[in-house]
Amino acid sequence: MDRYAELMGGPLAEGERATMAGRRRKKAGASGEGAADAVLPADLELQDLYGAFAAHGLDDEDLDDAAVLVPPVKLPAERELAEQAKAVPMLGYALKLARWAAPHRAVDEFGDLTVPDRAPAAQLLGLAPAEGEVPEEAEVEAMRAWSLACDLDLVELGTTAAGEHVAVPGPDLEPAEEGDPETVLELWLTAAGIVRELAVEADSLPEEGAPPEEEEAAAGEEDEDGLSEVEEARDAAAELLDEALQVLYETTAFAEPGNETVPLGVLAALLVVPEGEEPSEELLGDITDVMVALDPMLGDLAELGLVDYRPIDPELFDEEEGAEPGPEGAAVGEAPLDEEESARFGLVRLTPLGQYGIRQWLLEDGYDAPLVGELAQGDAAELLRGVCESTNVLPDEELRVWITGKEPVAAARELLAAARGDDAYAPMRRMLCVSALNLLGAPAEPAVRDVLDDPELGGGARAWLTALGAADVPVPERQMALWTVVDTFAAQLLDSGGDAELLRELIDDLPAIGDPASYFGELWRVDHPYTADVLEAIGELHPDRAVAKEARKAAFKARSRN
C-alpha cells in the first residue's frame, strides 16, 4: 500500500488508472456567447486532432478501437518545468523532510514519523510557529509530506541490527535538491499520479452517514453485475476526471496566452451538453452534478501544481438553497453574473506542469502527443515533408518555429527549393511555402523574385508579390496561370480533405461562367498529377449546372488522357 495513499484515507486501486485520451467524451459546446469564447477548440476546425470521430463515419461501437489523436502543445524547457515543480509546496516539503532525515531518523514500525518528531517536522516546514503549541492540522500536513517522501523514495526505510526502525535519505534526494531536471520531473510526475489516483478514490468513497447496508456494499460486496458500488463509483469518477483533463489539455493547446482559464461551469457543460444543443433544465442539473463532483478532485490536483483552481464557494448553496448553477455560473432563471460573482462557481487552468504531466501520461499509454516545433528541427525539406505527413500538427506554428532566427532571404530560398516536385504532397508543400513566406514578409522578396519564371513556383510567387503590394509583377503566361490554378486547388484538396466550403471559395473565383467549355477545354490539358481530381471537385461543387457539367466532361477527358 502506498504510504501517502494510506494517510489520505485509502489504498490505491490495483492496476487501475484512467487511460488518458482513451475514454470518449461528448462533443459538446457550452451555451452562451461568453462560454463559447472561453473554450471551443472545435471552432478551429481541428476536430480530427482530438477525436471528433463522427466526421469519419464511426459509430459508438467503433470508438473504443479508433485512434485518438491529441493536439500538439507548447511546453517550457525542462529546466524551467523542474523549477516550477520544485516550487510546488508539497514536493518542497517532501524534499525538506528527506534532508531532515539525514543521516538517519527513527520511525515507527509503519515507517511513519514518531510522535515526538511530528511537531518538529511541522515547525521545520513552516506549518506551525517555531515556539509554542503545534496545531494538530499542522502535524497531519507534515505527516502527509513525510508519506509522500517515502512514496517517492526520497527516504528509504530499514531496520538496524538492533531492531530499530529508521529512515535514511534516498539516492534521488541530492540531484533533486540540485535541480536536476530529469530527477525533479520524474519525482513530480510520480507524485502527481499518486494525487490523481487519490482524488478519484476520495470521490468514490461512501458518504458519511450512509445506511449500514450501503456502507457494506461500498466496502466491497459484489452486486448483481459482479462489481461493488465503490468500484462503480471509482470508474465513474476516473472517467469524469479523465475527460475533464482531456478538455483542459485541448483548451490549453489552442488558447491564446492568458486565456487558458476555464469557468468550471463551462468545463462541465463541455462534458455534458452534446454539440449543437442548448442545455435543457435536465442538462443544467447534470452540469451542476458534474461541477460538484469535479470540485474536490480538481482541488486535490491543484495541490501538486497540475492545475490552478479556484474552488466553488461553499457559501453559494447556503445562499440560495436548491439553485442550480448553469454553464456560465449563473443560477437557473437568473441574469448572467459579473466576472467576480461568476468566479465563485469555480475557475480552472491547466498549468504548464499539468500539460507536461498529461502529455507524459498520454505517451505512456501509447498515444501520439506531439510538441509544437518538433517538426521544425531539420532543414526546409524535412519541415515541409513532416507537416504534410502529420495528422495532428499546427502548420503555422511549425513554420513560425522554423523561421525564427533565420535570415529571411536564405530561409525563403531554402523553402522555395523544398517546395518543388510532382509527388503526391508537392501541392501542399507549395501552399505551406507561401504560408512561410507570409510569415517572413517583405524581407523575403529577393528570393521570391528569383523564381518568377519557375514553371512550378512562378505563379504562386507572382501572386505573393502582388499581395505584398509590388507594382512591377509581370502577368504570368497562360500555361503558368492554369497550372497554378490546378496546383492551388490540389493543395486545398489535400489539406482540407475536400472541405466543400473552402473549395467553393476558390470555385467562386474561377473565370468559367462566360464560356465554361473553352475554359475547361484548356484546363483539362494542364500537365499536373491532380488535374482530373480538381476538375471532378469543381464538377461536384460548382453551383452553376452548366459549368459543373463542363467540368465533369473535362475531368473525364483528363483521365482518358492518362
Coordinates of C-alpha atoms in Angstrom, one line a residue:
M1 CA 0.0 0.0 0.0
D2 CA 1.4 3.5 -0.9
R3 CA 2.1 5.3 2.3
Y4 CA 0.8 8.6 1.1
A5 CA -2.4 6.9 -0.1
E6 CA -2.8 5.2 3.3
L7 CA -2.5 8.5 5.1
M8 CA -5.0 10.2 2.8
G9 CA -7.6 7.6 3.7
G10 CA -7.5 4.6 1.4
P11 CA -5.4 2.3 -0.8
L12 CA -4.9 2.8 -4.5
A13 CA -7.0 0.6 -6.8
E14 CA -4.8 -2.2 -8.0
G15 CA -3.6 -1.9 -11.6
E16 CA -6.3 0.7 -12.4
R17 CA -5.7 4.2 -13.8
A18 CA -7.9 6.1 -16.2
T19 CA -6.3 5.9 -19.6
M20 CA -5.8 9.4 -20.9
A21 CA -7.5 10.1 -24.2
G22 CA -8.7 6.5 -24.3
R23 CA -12.1 7.5 -23.0
R24 CA -14.7 9.2 -25.1
R25 CA -16.2 12.5 -24.1
K26 CA -19.2 14.0 -25.7
K27 CA -18.6 16.6 -28.4
A28 CA -20.0 19.5 -26.5
G29 CA -20.4 23.2 -26.6
A30 CA -21.4 25.5 -23.8
S31 CA -24.3 27.7 -24.3
G32 CA -24.0 31.4 -24.3
E33 CA -21.6 33.7 -26.0
G34 CA -19.2 34.0 -23.1
A35 CA -18.9 30.3 -22.7
A36 CA -18.2 29.8 -26.4
D37 CA -15.5 32.5 -26.3
A38 CA -13.9 30.8 -23.3
V39 CA -13.3 27.3 -24.7
L40 CA -14.4 25.9 -28.0
P41 CA -11.3 24.4 -29.7
A42 CA -13.6 22.8 -32.3
D43 CA -14.0 26.3 -33.7
L44 CA -10.5 26.0 -35.1
E45 CA -11.7 23.2 -37.3
L46 CA -9.2 20.8 -35.9
Q47 CA -11.7 18.2 -34.6
D48 CA -9.7 15.3 -36.0
L49 CA -6.8 16.2 -33.7
Y50 CA -8.7 15.1 -30.7
G51 CA -11.3 12.5 -31.5
A52 CA -14.2 14.0 -33.4
F53 CA -15.0 10.6 -34.9
A54 CA -18.4 11.4 -36.3
A55 CA -16.7 13.0 -39.3
H56 CA -15.1 9.7 -40.1
G57 CA -18.4 7.7 -40.0
L58 CA -17.6 5.8 -36.8
D59 CA -20.4 4.7 -34.6
D60 CA -20.2 4.3 -30.8
E61 CA -19.1 0.6 -31.1
D62 CA -16.1 1.7 -33.1
L63 CA -15.0 4.5 -30.7
D64 CA -13.0 2.3 -28.3
D65 CA -10.9 0.9 -31.1
A66 CA -10.4 4.1 -33.1
A67 CA -7.1 6.0 -32.9
V68 CA -7.4 9.1 -30.7
L69 CA -5.2 12.0 -31.8
V70 CA -4.4 14.9 -29.5
P71 CA -3.3 18.4 -30.4
P72 CA 0.3 19.5 -30.2
V73 CA 1.2 21.7 -27.2
K74 CA 3.9 24.2 -26.3
L75 CA 5.9 23.4 -23.2
P76 CA 8.6 25.4 -21.4
A77 CA 12.1 23.9 -21.3
E78 CA 12.6 21.0 -18.9
R79 CA 14.8 23.1 -16.6
E80 CA 12.0 25.7 -16.3
L81 CA 9.4 23.0 -15.6
A82 CA 11.7 21.5 -13.0
E83 CA 11.9 24.8 -11.2
Q84 CA 8.2 25.1 -11.2
A85 CA 7.9 21.5 -9.8
K86 CA 10.4 22.3 -7.0
A87 CA 8.2 25.3 -6.2
V88 CA 5.2 23.1 -5.5
P89 CA 4.8 23.2 -1.7
M90 CA 4.0 19.6 -1.1
L91 CA 7.0 18.4 -3.2
G92 CA 9.2 21.0 -1.4
Y93 CA 8.0 19.7 1.9
A94 CA 8.9 16.2 1.0
L95 CA 12.4 17.3 0.0
K96 CA 13.0 19.2 3.2
L97 CA 11.8 16.3 5.4
A98 CA 14.1 13.9 3.4
R99 CA 17.1 16.1 4.1
W100 CA 16.0 16.4 7.7
A101 CA 16.2 12.6 8.0
A102 CA 20.0 12.6 7.4
P103 CA 22.0 10.8 8.5
H104 CA 19.1 8.7 9.8
R105 CA 15.9 9.2 11.7
A106 CA 13.9 6.8 13.9
V107 CA 10.4 5.9 12.6
D108 CA 7.7 3.6 13.9
E109 CA 7.1 0.1 12.7
F110 CA 4.9 1.5 9.8
G111 CA 7.6 3.9 8.6
D112 CA 5.7 7.0 10.0
L113 CA 7.3 9.8 12.0
T114 CA 7.4 9.0 15.7
V115 CA 5.1 11.1 17.9
P116 CA 8.0 13.3 19.3
D117 CA 9.1 14.1 15.8
R118 CA 5.8 15.2 14.4
A119 CA 5.6 18.7 15.9
P120 CA 9.3 19.5 15.0
A121 CA 8.6 18.3 11.4
A122 CA 5.6 20.7 11.1
Q123 CA 7.8 23.6 12.5
L124 CA 10.6 22.8 10.1
L125 CA 8.1 23.1 7.2
G126 CA 6.8 26.4 8.5
L127 CA 3.4 24.9 9.1
A128 CA 3.5 26.0 12.8
P129 CA 5.3 28.7 14.8
A130 CA 8.8 27.8 16.0
E131 CA 7.7 28.2 19.6
G132 CA 4.6 27.2 21.3
E133 CA 1.9 24.6 20.7
V134 CA 1.7 22.9 17.2
P135 CA -1.9 22.5 15.9
E136 CA -3.0 19.0 15.0
E137 CA -3.7 20.0 11.4
A138 CA 0.0 21.1 11.0
E139 CA 1.2 17.7 12.2
V140 CA -1.2 16.0 9.9
E141 CA 0.1 18.0 7.0
A142 CA 3.7 17.2 8.0
M143 CA 2.8 13.5 8.1
R144 CA 1.3 13.7 4.6
A145 CA 4.5 15.3 3.3
W146 CA 6.6 12.6 5.1
S147 CA 4.5 9.9 3.5
L148 CA 4.9 11.4 0.1
A149 CA 8.7 11.5 0.7
C150 CA 8.5 7.7 1.4
D151 CA 6.4 7.0 -1.7
L152 CA 8.9 8.9 -3.9
D153 CA 11.8 7.1 -2.3
L154 CA 13.3 10.4 -1.2
V155 CA 13.7 8.5 2.1
E156 CA 14.3 4.8 2.4
L157 CA 13.1 2.7 5.3
G158 CA 15.0 0.0 7.0
T159 CA 15.7 -1.8 10.3
T160 CA 19.0 -1.7 12.2
A161 CA 20.7 -4.8 13.6
A162 CA 19.3 -3.7 17.0
G163 CA 15.8 -3.8 15.6
E164 CA 15.3 -0.1 15.4
H165 CA 13.2 1.2 12.5
V166 CA 14.9 4.1 10.7
A167 CA 14.7 6.2 7.6
V168 CA 17.6 7.5 5.6
P169 CA 17.8 9.9 2.6
G170 CA 17.4 8.1 -0.8
P171 CA 19.7 8.4 -3.8
D172 CA 17.4 10.9 -5.6
L173 CA 17.5 13.5 -2.9
E174 CA 20.8 15.2 -3.8
P175 CA 20.1 15.5 -7.6
A176 CA 16.6 16.7 -6.8
E177 CA 17.9 19.4 -4.4
E178 CA 20.4 20.5 -7.0
G179 CA 17.6 20.9 -9.5
D180 CA 18.5 18.1 -12.0
P181 CA 15.5 18.4 -14.4
E182 CA 15.2 14.7 -15.1
T183 CA 15.1 13.7 -11.5
V184 CA 12.8 16.5 -10.4
L185 CA 10.3 16.0 -13.1
E186 CA 10.2 12.2 -12.5
L187 CA 9.6 12.8 -8.9
W188 CA 6.9 15.4 -9.6
L189 CA 5.2 13.1 -12.2
T190 CA 5.1 10.2 -9.7
A191 CA 3.6 12.5 -7.0
A192 CA 1.0 13.9 -9.5
G193 CA 0.0 10.3 -10.4
I194 CA -0.5 9.4 -6.7
V195 CA -2.6 12.5 -6.0
R196 CA -4.6 11.9 -9.2
E197 CA -5.4 8.4 -8.0
L198 CA -6.3 9.6 -4.5
A199 CA -8.6 12.3 -5.9
V200 CA -10.6 9.5 -7.7
E201 CA -10.5 7.3 -4.6
A202 CA -11.8 10.1 -2.3
D203 CA -14.6 10.9 -4.7
S204 CA -15.8 7.2 -4.8
L205 CA -15.9 6.7 -1.0
P206 CA -19.4 6.2 0.5
E207 CA -20.9 9.4 2.0
E208 CA -20.7 9.8 5.8
G209 CA -23.9 8.7 7.5
A210 CA -24.8 6.2 4.7
P211 CA -27.1 3.3 5.9
P212 CA -25.1 0.3 7.1
E213 CA -26.2 -1.8 4.1
E214 CA -24.8 0.9 1.7
E215 CA -21.5 1.0 3.6
E216 CA -21.2 -2.8 3.4
A217 CA -21.8 -2.6 -0.3
A218 CA -19.3 0.2 -0.7
A219 CA -16.7 -1.8 1.3
G220 CA -16.5 -4.4 -1.4
E221 CA -19.7 -6.5 -1.5
E222 CA -20.3 -7.6 -5.1
D223 CA -23.5 -6.5 -6.8
E224 CA -25.5 -8.5 -9.3
D225 CA -23.1 -7.5 -12.1
G226 CA -20.1 -8.5 -10.2
L227 CA -18.9 -5.0 -9.4
S228 CA -19.1 -3.3 -6.0
E229 CA -20.7 0.1 -5.6
V230 CA -17.3 1.6 -4.7
E231 CA -15.7 0.1 -7.9
E232 CA -18.6 1.6 -10.0
A233 CA -18.2 4.9 -8.3
R234 CA -14.5 4.9 -8.8
D235 CA -14.8 4.1 -12.5
A236 CA -17.3 6.9 -12.9
A237 CA -15.1 9.4 -11.1
A238 CA -12.0 8.3 -13.0
E239 CA -13.8 8.7 -16.3
L240 CA -15.1 12.1 -15.4
L241 CA -11.7 13.4 -14.3
D242 CA -10.0 11.9 -17.3
E243 CA -12.5 13.6 -19.6
A244 CA -12.1 16.9 -17.8
L245 CA -8.3 16.8 -18.0
Q246 CA -8.5 16.0 -21.7
V247 CA -10.7 19.0 -22.4
L248 CA -8.3 21.2 -20.4
Y249 CA -5.4 19.8 -22.4
E250 CA -7.1 20.7 -25.6
T251 CA -8.1 24.1 -24.4
T252 CA -4.6 25.0 -23.3
A253 CA -3.2 23.8 -26.6
F254 CA -5.5 26.1 -28.6
A255 CA -5.9 29.1 -26.2
E256 CA -4.1 32.3 -26.7
P257 CA -1.6 33.1 -23.9
G258 CA -3.5 34.4 -20.9
N259 CA -6.8 32.9 -22.0
E260 CA -6.3 29.4 -20.7
T261 CA -8.6 29.7 -17.6
V262 CA -12.0 27.9 -17.9
P263 CA -15.0 28.5 -15.7
L264 CA -15.9 25.3 -14.0
G265 CA -19.5 25.6 -15.4
V266 CA -18.2 25.8 -19.0
L267 CA -15.9 22.8 -18.4
A268 CA -18.9 20.8 -17.1
A269 CA -21.1 21.9 -20.0
L270 CA -18.4 20.7 -22.4
L271 CA -18.6 17.3 -20.8
V272 CA -22.4 17.1 -20.6
V273 CA -24.1 19.1 -23.4
P274 CA -24.0 17.4 -26.8
E275 CA -22.6 19.6 -29.6
G276 CA -25.1 22.0 -31.1
E277 CA -27.7 21.6 -28.3
E278 CA -28.9 24.1 -25.8
P279 CA -28.8 22.9 -22.2
S280 CA -32.2 21.8 -21.0
E281 CA -33.4 22.0 -17.4
E282 CA -32.3 18.4 -17.0
L283 CA -28.9 19.0 -18.5
L284 CA -28.4 22.0 -16.3
G285 CA -28.9 19.7 -13.4
D286 CA -26.3 17.3 -14.8
I287 CA -23.9 20.2 -15.3
T288 CA -24.4 21.1 -11.6
D289 CA -23.7 17.5 -10.6
V290 CA -20.5 17.4 -12.7
M291 CA -19.3 20.7 -11.2
V292 CA -19.9 19.4 -7.7
A293 CA -18.1 16.1 -8.5
L294 CA -15.1 17.8 -10.1
D295 CA -14.7 20.4 -7.4
P296 CA -12.8 18.3 -4.8
M297 CA -10.8 16.3 -7.4
L298 CA -9.5 19.5 -9.1
G299 CA -8.7 20.9 -5.7
D300 CA -6.5 17.8 -5.0
L301 CA -4.7 18.2 -8.3
A302 CA -4.0 21.8 -7.6
E303 CA -2.1 20.7 -4.5
L304 CA 0.6 19.3 -6.8
G305 CA 0.5 22.2 -9.2
L306 CA -1.2 20.3 -12.0
V307 CA -3.9 22.9 -12.2
D308 CA -4.6 26.3 -10.8
Y309 CA -8.0 26.1 -9.3
R310 CA -10.4 28.4 -7.6
P311 CA -13.0 26.1 -6.0
I312 CA -16.7 26.6 -5.7
D313 CA -17.6 29.0 -2.9
P314 CA -19.2 26.7 -0.3
E315 CA -21.5 29.6 0.7
L316 CA -23.2 29.6 -2.7
F317 CA -25.6 26.7 -1.9
D318 CA -26.3 28.1 1.5
E319 CA -27.3 31.5 0.0
E320 CA -29.8 30.0 -2.4
E321 CA -30.7 26.5 -1.4
G322 CA -31.8 24.5 -4.4
A323 CA -30.4 26.9 -7.0
E324 CA -28.6 25.2 -9.9
P325 CA -25.5 26.9 -11.3
G326 CA -25.7 27.0 -15.1
P327 CA -22.8 26.5 -17.6
E328 CA -21.7 30.1 -17.1
G329 CA -22.0 30.2 -13.4
A330 CA -25.5 31.8 -13.0
A331 CA -28.3 30.1 -11.3
V332 CA -31.2 28.9 -13.4
G333 CA -33.6 31.7 -14.3
E334 CA -31.2 34.5 -13.2
A335 CA -29.4 37.1 -15.1
P336 CA -25.7 36.4 -16.0
L337 CA -23.3 37.1 -13.2
D338 CA -20.5 39.6 -13.3
E339 CA -16.9 38.3 -13.5
E340 CA -16.3 38.2 -9.8
E341 CA -19.6 36.5 -9.0
S342 CA -19.1 34.0 -11.8
A343 CA -15.7 33.1 -10.4
R344 CA -17.3 31.9 -7.2
F345 CA -18.6 28.9 -9.2
G346 CA -15.1 27.8 -9.8
L347 CA -12.3 28.6 -12.3
V348 CA -9.6 26.1 -13.5
R349 CA -6.5 26.4 -15.6
L350 CA -4.1 23.7 -16.6
T351 CA -0.6 24.7 -15.7
P352 CA 2.5 24.1 -17.9
L353 CA 3.3 21.4 -15.3
G354 CA -0.2 20.0 -15.9
Q355 CA 0.4 20.0 -19.6
Y356 CA 3.6 18.2 -19.1
G357 CA 2.1 15.6 -16.8
I358 CA -0.9 14.8 -19.0
R359 CA 1.4 14.6 -22.1
Q360 CA 3.6 12.1 -20.2
W361 CA 0.5 10.0 -19.3
L362 CA -0.6 10.1 -22.9
L363 CA 2.9 8.9 -24.1
E364 CA 2.9 6.2 -21.5
D365 CA -0.4 5.0 -22.8
G366 CA 0.9 4.8 -26.4
Y367 CA -0.7 8.0 -27.8
D368 CA 1.0 10.4 -30.2
A369 CA 1.2 13.6 -28.2
P370 CA 3.5 16.0 -30.1
L371 CA 5.1 19.2 -29.1
V372 CA 4.9 22.3 -31.2
G373 CA 8.2 22.7 -33.0
E374 CA 9.1 19.0 -33.1
L375 CA 8.9 19.1 -36.9
A376 CA 10.9 22.3 -37.2
Q377 CA 14.3 20.9 -36.1
G378 CA 15.6 19.9 -39.6
D379 CA 16.0 21.7 -42.9
A380 CA 13.2 23.1 -45.0
A381 CA 12.6 19.8 -46.9
E382 CA 12.2 18.0 -43.6
L383 CA 9.9 20.7 -42.3
L384 CA 7.5 20.7 -45.2
R385 CA 7.5 16.9 -45.6
G386 CA 6.8 16.5 -41.9
V387 CA 4.0 18.9 -41.8
C388 CA 2.4 17.3 -44.9
E389 CA 2.6 13.8 -43.5
S390 CA 1.5 14.6 -39.9
T391 CA -2.1 14.3 -38.9
N392 CA -2.0 16.3 -35.6
V393 CA 0.0 19.3 -36.4
L394 CA -0.4 23.1 -36.3
P395 CA 1.3 24.1 -39.6
D396 CA 1.7 27.8 -38.9
E397 CA 3.3 27.1 -35.5
E398 CA 5.8 24.7 -37.0
L399 CA 6.6 27.2 -39.8
R400 CA 7.0 30.0 -37.2
V401 CA 9.3 28.0 -35.1
W402 CA 11.4 27.1 -38.1
I403 CA 11.9 30.6 -39.4
T404 CA 12.7 32.1 -36.0
G405 CA 16.3 33.4 -36.0
K406 CA 16.9 32.6 -39.7
E407 CA 18.0 35.2 -42.3
P408 CA 14.9 35.8 -44.4
V409 CA 16.3 35.6 -47.9
A410 CA 18.3 32.4 -47.2
A411 CA 15.3 30.9 -45.4
A412 CA 13.0 31.8 -48.3
R413 CA 15.3 30.2 -50.9
E414 CA 15.5 27.0 -48.9
L415 CA 11.8 26.8 -48.6
L416 CA 11.2 27.5 -52.3
A417 CA 13.7 24.8 -53.3
A418 CA 11.9 22.3 -51.0
A419 CA 8.6 23.2 -52.5
R420 CA 9.4 21.9 -56.0
G421 CA 8.3 18.5 -57.2
D422 CA 5.5 16.5 -58.7
D423 CA 5.0 13.9 -55.9
A424 CA 1.7 13.4 -54.1
Y425 CA 2.4 16.1 -51.4
A426 CA 4.0 18.7 -53.7
P427 CA 1.0 21.0 -53.9
M428 CA 0.7 21.1 -50.1
R429 CA 4.4 21.9 -49.8
R430 CA 4.0 24.8 -52.2
M431 CA 1.0 26.0 -50.2
L432 CA 3.0 25.7 -46.9
C433 CA 5.9 27.5 -48.6
V434 CA 3.6 30.5 -49.3
S435 CA 2.4 30.5 -45.7
A436 CA 6.0 30.6 -44.5
L437 CA 6.8 33.4 -47.0
N438 CA 3.9 35.3 -45.4
L439 CA 5.5 34.9 -42.0
L440 CA 8.9 36.1 -43.4
G441 CA 7.2 39.1 -45.0
A442 CA 8.8 41.7 -47.3
P443 CA 12.5 40.8 -46.4
A444 CA 12.0 37.5 -48.4
E445 CA 11.2 39.4 -51.6
P446 CA 14.5 39.0 -53.4
A447 CA 14.3 35.2 -53.1
V448 CA 10.8 35.2 -54.4
R449 CA 11.7 37.3 -57.4
D450 CA 14.4 34.8 -58.3
V451 CA 11.7 32.1 -59.1
L452 CA 9.3 34.3 -61.1
D453 CA 9.9 32.2 -64.2
D454 CA 10.0 28.8 -62.5
P455 CA 7.2 26.7 -64.0
E456 CA 6.1 25.3 -60.6
L457 CA 6.8 28.3 -58.4
G458 CA 6.3 31.3 -60.7
G459 CA 2.5 31.6 -60.4
G460 CA 2.5 31.5 -56.7
A461 CA 5.5 33.8 -56.5
R462 CA 3.7 36.4 -58.6
A463 CA 0.6 36.2 -56.5
W464 CA 2.6 36.6 -53.3
L465 CA 4.4 39.7 -54.7
T466 CA 1.1 41.2 -55.8
A467 CA -0.4 40.7 -52.4
L468 CA 2.7 42.3 -50.9
G469 CA 1.9 45.4 -52.9
A470 CA 4.6 45.1 -55.6
A471 CA 3.5 47.1 -58.7
D472 CA 6.0 45.6 -61.2
V473 CA 5.0 42.0 -61.2
P474 CA 4.7 40.6 -64.7
V475 CA 1.4 38.8 -65.7
P476 CA 2.1 35.1 -65.8
E477 CA 1.8 33.3 -69.2
R478 CA -1.4 31.4 -69.8
Q479 CA 0.0 28.0 -69.2
M480 CA 1.6 29.0 -65.9
A481 CA -1.6 30.6 -64.7
L482 CA -3.7 27.5 -65.5
W483 CA -1.1 25.2 -63.9
T484 CA -1.2 27.4 -60.7
V485 CA -5.0 27.2 -60.6
V486 CA -4.8 23.3 -60.6
D487 CA -2.0 23.3 -58.1
T488 CA -3.8 25.6 -55.7
F489 CA -7.0 23.5 -55.9
A490 CA -5.0 20.3 -55.4
A491 CA -3.3 21.8 -52.3
Q492 CA -6.7 22.5 -50.8
L493 CA -8.0 19.1 -51.7
L494 CA -5.0 17.5 -49.8
D495 CA -5.1 19.9 -46.9
S496 CA -8.8 20.0 -46.2
G497 CA -9.8 16.5 -47.2
G498 CA -12.2 18.0 -49.7
D499 CA -13.9 20.5 -47.4
A500 CA -16.7 21.8 -49.5
E501 CA -16.8 25.3 -48.1
L502 CA -13.1 26.0 -48.6
L503 CA -13.3 24.7 -52.2
R504 CA -16.4 26.7 -53.0
E505 CA -14.5 29.9 -52.2
L506 CA -11.9 29.0 -54.8
I507 CA -14.6 27.9 -57.3
D508 CA -16.4 31.2 -57.0
D509 CA -13.3 33.0 -58.3
L510 CA -13.0 30.8 -61.4
P511 CA -13.5 32.7 -64.7
A512 CA -15.6 29.9 -66.1
I513 CA -19.1 31.4 -66.2
G514 CA -19.0 33.1 -69.6
D515 CA -17.5 30.2 -71.7
P516 CA -17.1 27.1 -69.5
A517 CA -16.4 24.8 -72.4
S518 CA -13.5 26.9 -73.6
Y519 CA -12.1 27.4 -70.1
F520 CA -12.2 23.7 -69.1
G521 CA -11.1 22.8 -72.6
E522 CA -7.8 24.5 -71.6
L523 CA -7.7 23.3 -68.0
W524 CA -8.0 19.6 -68.7
R525 CA -4.9 19.7 -70.8
V526 CA -2.8 21.1 -67.9
D527 CA 0.1 18.6 -67.2
H528 CA -0.4 18.2 -63.4
P529 CA -0.9 15.0 -61.4
Y530 CA -4.1 16.3 -59.9
T531 CA -5.8 17.8 -62.9
A532 CA -8.6 15.2 -63.1
D533 CA -9.2 15.3 -59.4
V534 CA -9.5 19.1 -59.4
L535 CA -11.9 19.1 -62.3
E536 CA -14.1 16.4 -60.6
A537 CA -14.3 18.5 -57.5
I538 CA -15.3 21.6 -59.5
G539 CA -18.0 19.4 -61.2
E540 CA -19.3 18.3 -57.9
L541 CA -19.4 21.7 -56.2
H542 CA -20.0 24.4 -58.8
P543 CA -23.4 26.0 -58.2
D544 CA -24.0 26.6 -62.0
R545 CA -25.2 23.4 -63.5
A546 CA -23.8 24.2 -67.0
V547 CA -20.4 25.0 -65.6
A548 CA -20.4 21.9 -63.4
K549 CA -21.4 19.7 -66.4
E550 CA -18.4 21.1 -68.5
A551 CA -16.1 20.5 -65.5
R552 CA -17.2 16.8 -65.3
K553 CA -16.7 16.4 -69.0
A554 CA -13.2 17.9 -68.8
A555 CA -12.4 15.6 -65.9
F556 CA -13.3 12.6 -68.0
K557 CA -11.1 13.8 -70.8
A558 CA -8.2 14.3 -68.4
R559 CA -8.5 10.8 -67.0
S560 CA -8.8 9.4 -70.5
R561 CA -5.6 11.1 -71.5
N562 CA -3.8 9.5 -68.6

